[in-house]
Tab-separated table of C-alpha atoms in Angstrom:
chain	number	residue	atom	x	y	z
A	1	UNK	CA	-10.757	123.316	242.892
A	2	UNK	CA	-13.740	125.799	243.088
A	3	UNK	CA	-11.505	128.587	241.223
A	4	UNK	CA	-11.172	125.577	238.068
A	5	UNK	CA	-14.887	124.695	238.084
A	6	UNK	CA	-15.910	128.192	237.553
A	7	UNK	CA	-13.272	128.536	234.902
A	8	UNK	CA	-14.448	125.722	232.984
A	9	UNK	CA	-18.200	126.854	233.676
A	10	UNK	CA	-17.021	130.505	232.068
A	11	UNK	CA	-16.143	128.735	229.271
A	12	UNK	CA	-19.784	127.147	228.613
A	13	UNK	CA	-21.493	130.892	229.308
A	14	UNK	CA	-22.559	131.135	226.166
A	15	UNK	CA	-24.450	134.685	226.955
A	16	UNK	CA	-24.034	137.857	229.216
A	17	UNK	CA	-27.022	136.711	231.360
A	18	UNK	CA	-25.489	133.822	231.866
A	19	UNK	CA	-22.373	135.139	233.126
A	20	UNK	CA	-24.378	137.749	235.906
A	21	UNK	CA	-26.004	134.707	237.579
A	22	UNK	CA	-22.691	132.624	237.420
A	23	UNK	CA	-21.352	136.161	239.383
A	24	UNK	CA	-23.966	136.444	241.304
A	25	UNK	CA	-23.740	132.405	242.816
A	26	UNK	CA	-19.747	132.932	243.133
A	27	UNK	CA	-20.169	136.455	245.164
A	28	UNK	CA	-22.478	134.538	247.800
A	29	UNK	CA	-18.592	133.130	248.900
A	30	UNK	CA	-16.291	135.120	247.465
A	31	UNK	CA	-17.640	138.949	246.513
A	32	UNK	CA	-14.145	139.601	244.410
A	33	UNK	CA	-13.857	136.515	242.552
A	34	UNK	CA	-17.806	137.255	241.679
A	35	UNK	CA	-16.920	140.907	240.342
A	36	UNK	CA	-13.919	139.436	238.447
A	37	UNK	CA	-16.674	137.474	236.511
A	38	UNK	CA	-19.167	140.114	235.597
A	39	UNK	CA	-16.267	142.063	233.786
A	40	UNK	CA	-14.723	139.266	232.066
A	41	UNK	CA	-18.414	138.920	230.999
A	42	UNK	CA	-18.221	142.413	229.852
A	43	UNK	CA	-15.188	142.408	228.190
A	44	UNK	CA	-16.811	139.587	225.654
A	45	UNK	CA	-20.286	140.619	225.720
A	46	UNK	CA	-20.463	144.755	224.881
A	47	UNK	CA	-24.087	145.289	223.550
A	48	UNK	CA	-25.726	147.894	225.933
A	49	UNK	CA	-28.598	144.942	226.417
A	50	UNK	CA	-25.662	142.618	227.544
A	51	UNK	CA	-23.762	145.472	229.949
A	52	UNK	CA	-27.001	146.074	231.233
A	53	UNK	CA	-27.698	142.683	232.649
A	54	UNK	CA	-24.145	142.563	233.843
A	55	UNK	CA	-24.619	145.951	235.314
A	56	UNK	CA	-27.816	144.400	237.433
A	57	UNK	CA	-25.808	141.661	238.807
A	58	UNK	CA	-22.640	144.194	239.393
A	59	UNK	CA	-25.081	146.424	241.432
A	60	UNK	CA	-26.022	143.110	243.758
A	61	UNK	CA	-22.527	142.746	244.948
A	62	UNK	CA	-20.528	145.610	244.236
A	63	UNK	CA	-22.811	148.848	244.225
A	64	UNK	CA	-19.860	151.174	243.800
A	65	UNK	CA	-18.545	149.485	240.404
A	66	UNK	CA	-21.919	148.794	238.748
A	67	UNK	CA	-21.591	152.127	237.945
A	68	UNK	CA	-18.753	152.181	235.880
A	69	UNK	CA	-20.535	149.423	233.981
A	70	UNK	CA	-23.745	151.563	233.775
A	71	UNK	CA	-21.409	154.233	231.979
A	72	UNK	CA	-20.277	151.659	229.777
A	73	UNK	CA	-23.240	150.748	228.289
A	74	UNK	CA	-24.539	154.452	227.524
A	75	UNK	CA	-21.171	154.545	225.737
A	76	UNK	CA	-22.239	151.785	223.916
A	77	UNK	CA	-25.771	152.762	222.928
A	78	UNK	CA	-25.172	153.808	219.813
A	79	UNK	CA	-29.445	153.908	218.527
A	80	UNK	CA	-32.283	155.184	220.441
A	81	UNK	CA	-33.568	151.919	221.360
A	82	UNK	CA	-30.381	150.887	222.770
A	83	UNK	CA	-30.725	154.272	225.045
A	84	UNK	CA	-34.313	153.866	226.253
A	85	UNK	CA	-32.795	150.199	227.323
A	86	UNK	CA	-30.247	151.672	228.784
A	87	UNK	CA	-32.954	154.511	230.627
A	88	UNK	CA	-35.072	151.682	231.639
A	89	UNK	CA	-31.916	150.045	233.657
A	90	UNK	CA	-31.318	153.512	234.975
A	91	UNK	CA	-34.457	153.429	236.898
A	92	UNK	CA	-33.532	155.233	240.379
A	93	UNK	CA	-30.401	156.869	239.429
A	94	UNK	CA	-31.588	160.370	239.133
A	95	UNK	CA	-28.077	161.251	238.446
A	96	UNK	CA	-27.402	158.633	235.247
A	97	UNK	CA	-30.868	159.159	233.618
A	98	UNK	CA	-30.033	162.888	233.186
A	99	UNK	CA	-26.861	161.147	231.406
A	100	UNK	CA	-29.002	159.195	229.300
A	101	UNK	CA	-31.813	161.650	228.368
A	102	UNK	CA	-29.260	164.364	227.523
A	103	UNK	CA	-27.692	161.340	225.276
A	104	UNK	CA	-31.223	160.274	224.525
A	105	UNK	CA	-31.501	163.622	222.948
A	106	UNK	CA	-28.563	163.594	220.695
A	107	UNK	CA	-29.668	160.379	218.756
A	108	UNK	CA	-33.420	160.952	218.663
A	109	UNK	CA	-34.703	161.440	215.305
A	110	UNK	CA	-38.290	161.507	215.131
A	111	UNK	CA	-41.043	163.536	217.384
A	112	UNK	CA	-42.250	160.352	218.901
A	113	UNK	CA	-38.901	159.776	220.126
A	114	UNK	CA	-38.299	163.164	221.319
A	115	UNK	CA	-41.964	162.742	223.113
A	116	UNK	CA	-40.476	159.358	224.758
A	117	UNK	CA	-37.732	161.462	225.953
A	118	UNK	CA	-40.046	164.388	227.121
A	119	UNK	CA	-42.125	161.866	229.393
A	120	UNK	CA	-39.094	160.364	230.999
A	121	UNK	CA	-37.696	163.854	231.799
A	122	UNK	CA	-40.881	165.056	233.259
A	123	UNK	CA	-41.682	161.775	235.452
A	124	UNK	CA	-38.233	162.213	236.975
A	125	UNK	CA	-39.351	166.088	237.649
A	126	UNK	CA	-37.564	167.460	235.229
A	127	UNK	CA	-39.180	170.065	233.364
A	128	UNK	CA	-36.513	172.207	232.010
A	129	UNK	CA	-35.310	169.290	229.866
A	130	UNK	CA	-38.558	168.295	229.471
A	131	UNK	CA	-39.620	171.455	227.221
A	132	UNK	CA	-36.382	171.036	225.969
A	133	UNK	CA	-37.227	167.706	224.464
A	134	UNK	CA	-40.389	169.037	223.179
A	135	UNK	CA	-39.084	172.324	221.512
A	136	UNK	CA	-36.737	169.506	219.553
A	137	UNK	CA	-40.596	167.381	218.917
A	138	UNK	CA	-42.114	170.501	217.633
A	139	UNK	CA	-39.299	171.298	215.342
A	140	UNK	CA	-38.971	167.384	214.155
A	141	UNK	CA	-42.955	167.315	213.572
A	142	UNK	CA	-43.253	165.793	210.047
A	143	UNK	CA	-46.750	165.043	209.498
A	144	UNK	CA	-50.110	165.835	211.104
A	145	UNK	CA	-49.951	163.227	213.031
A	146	UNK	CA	-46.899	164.103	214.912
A	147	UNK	CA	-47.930	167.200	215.340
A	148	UNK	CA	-51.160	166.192	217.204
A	149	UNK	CA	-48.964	164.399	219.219
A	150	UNK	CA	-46.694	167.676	220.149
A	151	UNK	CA	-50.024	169.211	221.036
A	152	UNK	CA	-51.107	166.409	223.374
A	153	UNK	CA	-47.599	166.433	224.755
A	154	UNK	CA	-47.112	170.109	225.262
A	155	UNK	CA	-50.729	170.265	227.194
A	156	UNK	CA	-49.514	167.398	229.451
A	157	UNK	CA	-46.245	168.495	230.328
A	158	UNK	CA	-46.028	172.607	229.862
A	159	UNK	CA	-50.115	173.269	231.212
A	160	UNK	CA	-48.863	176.485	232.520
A	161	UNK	CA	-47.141	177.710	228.909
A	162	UNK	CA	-49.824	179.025	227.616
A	163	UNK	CA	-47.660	180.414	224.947
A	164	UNK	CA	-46.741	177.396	223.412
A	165	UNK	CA	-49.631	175.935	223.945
A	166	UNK	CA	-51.202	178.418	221.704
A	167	UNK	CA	-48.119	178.160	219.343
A	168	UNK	CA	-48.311	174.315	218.276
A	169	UNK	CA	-51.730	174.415	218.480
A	170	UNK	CA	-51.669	177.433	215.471
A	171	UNK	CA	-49.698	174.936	214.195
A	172	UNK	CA	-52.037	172.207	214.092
A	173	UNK	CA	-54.764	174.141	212.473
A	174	UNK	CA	-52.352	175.052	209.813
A	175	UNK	CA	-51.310	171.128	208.957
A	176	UNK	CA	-55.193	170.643	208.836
């Protein structure tokens, strides 16, 4: 009987949140049937937003397998946005955020995003990949305005390069 109710309550879950807090209430008696919903809620839902909350709720009862799921949805990120979502979920992993930033990387675009990218690697003590991620700003600086924001980034993060300190701040006199 309780195996048919939460079939037919599946069935009304009409989002992925919906389907980690249906998992997590079924793992409180049963820890397998509970995991057995969170990834028929990820094979229907597959937005990196949606794996994520599924991923939560995975972590809850099954530690070991949320991480598969975690992997899933950096797969998935497909835009910048959907990789800083993913980064934020990643919180206390030092292990998948390195995943995402290097991905993070890839997709970025702009300075500012590059920045974003910067100040995650270097709040998870990363400075290699930090100055990294701001050799890719400086080089993606398109206006004056990015580049003041290289500047501020590169004294924040790199204090001791004096080098490039000097460097991007040339740089910003000559965009003046």
């Amino acid at each position: 009987l309780f195996g048919q109710i939460i079939d037919k309550i599946k069935t009304k879950c009409g989002r992925a949140g919906d389907f980690a807090r249906l998992a997590k209430l079924v793992a409180a008696s049963d820890k397998a049937k509970g995991v057995e919903v969170i990834n028929e809620g990820a094979a229907k839902y597959g937005s990196p937003a949606d794996l994520i909350a599924l991923s939560g709720a995975m972590n809850e009862i099954d530690p070991a397998a949320a991480a598969a799921l975690y992997a899933k949805a950096l797969d998935s990120a497909k835009d910048f946005t959907a990789v800083m979502q993913v980064l934020k979920a990643a919180e206390g992993n030092p292990e998948f955020s390195k995943a995402v930033l290097a991905k993070g990387g890839e997709l970025a675009t702009s300075s500012d995003e590059l920045i974003q990218l910067a100040d995650a690697c270097a709040t998870g003590g990363d400075a290699a990949s930090a100055a990294d991620m701001l050799t890719k700003a400086e080089e993606a600086v398109g206006n004056l305005f990015d580049m003041r924001k290289v500047v501020d980034a590169v004294e924040k993060h790199l204090p001791s390069d004096a080098a490039r300190i000097e460097r991007v701040k040339a740089k910003l006199v000559k965009r003046e």
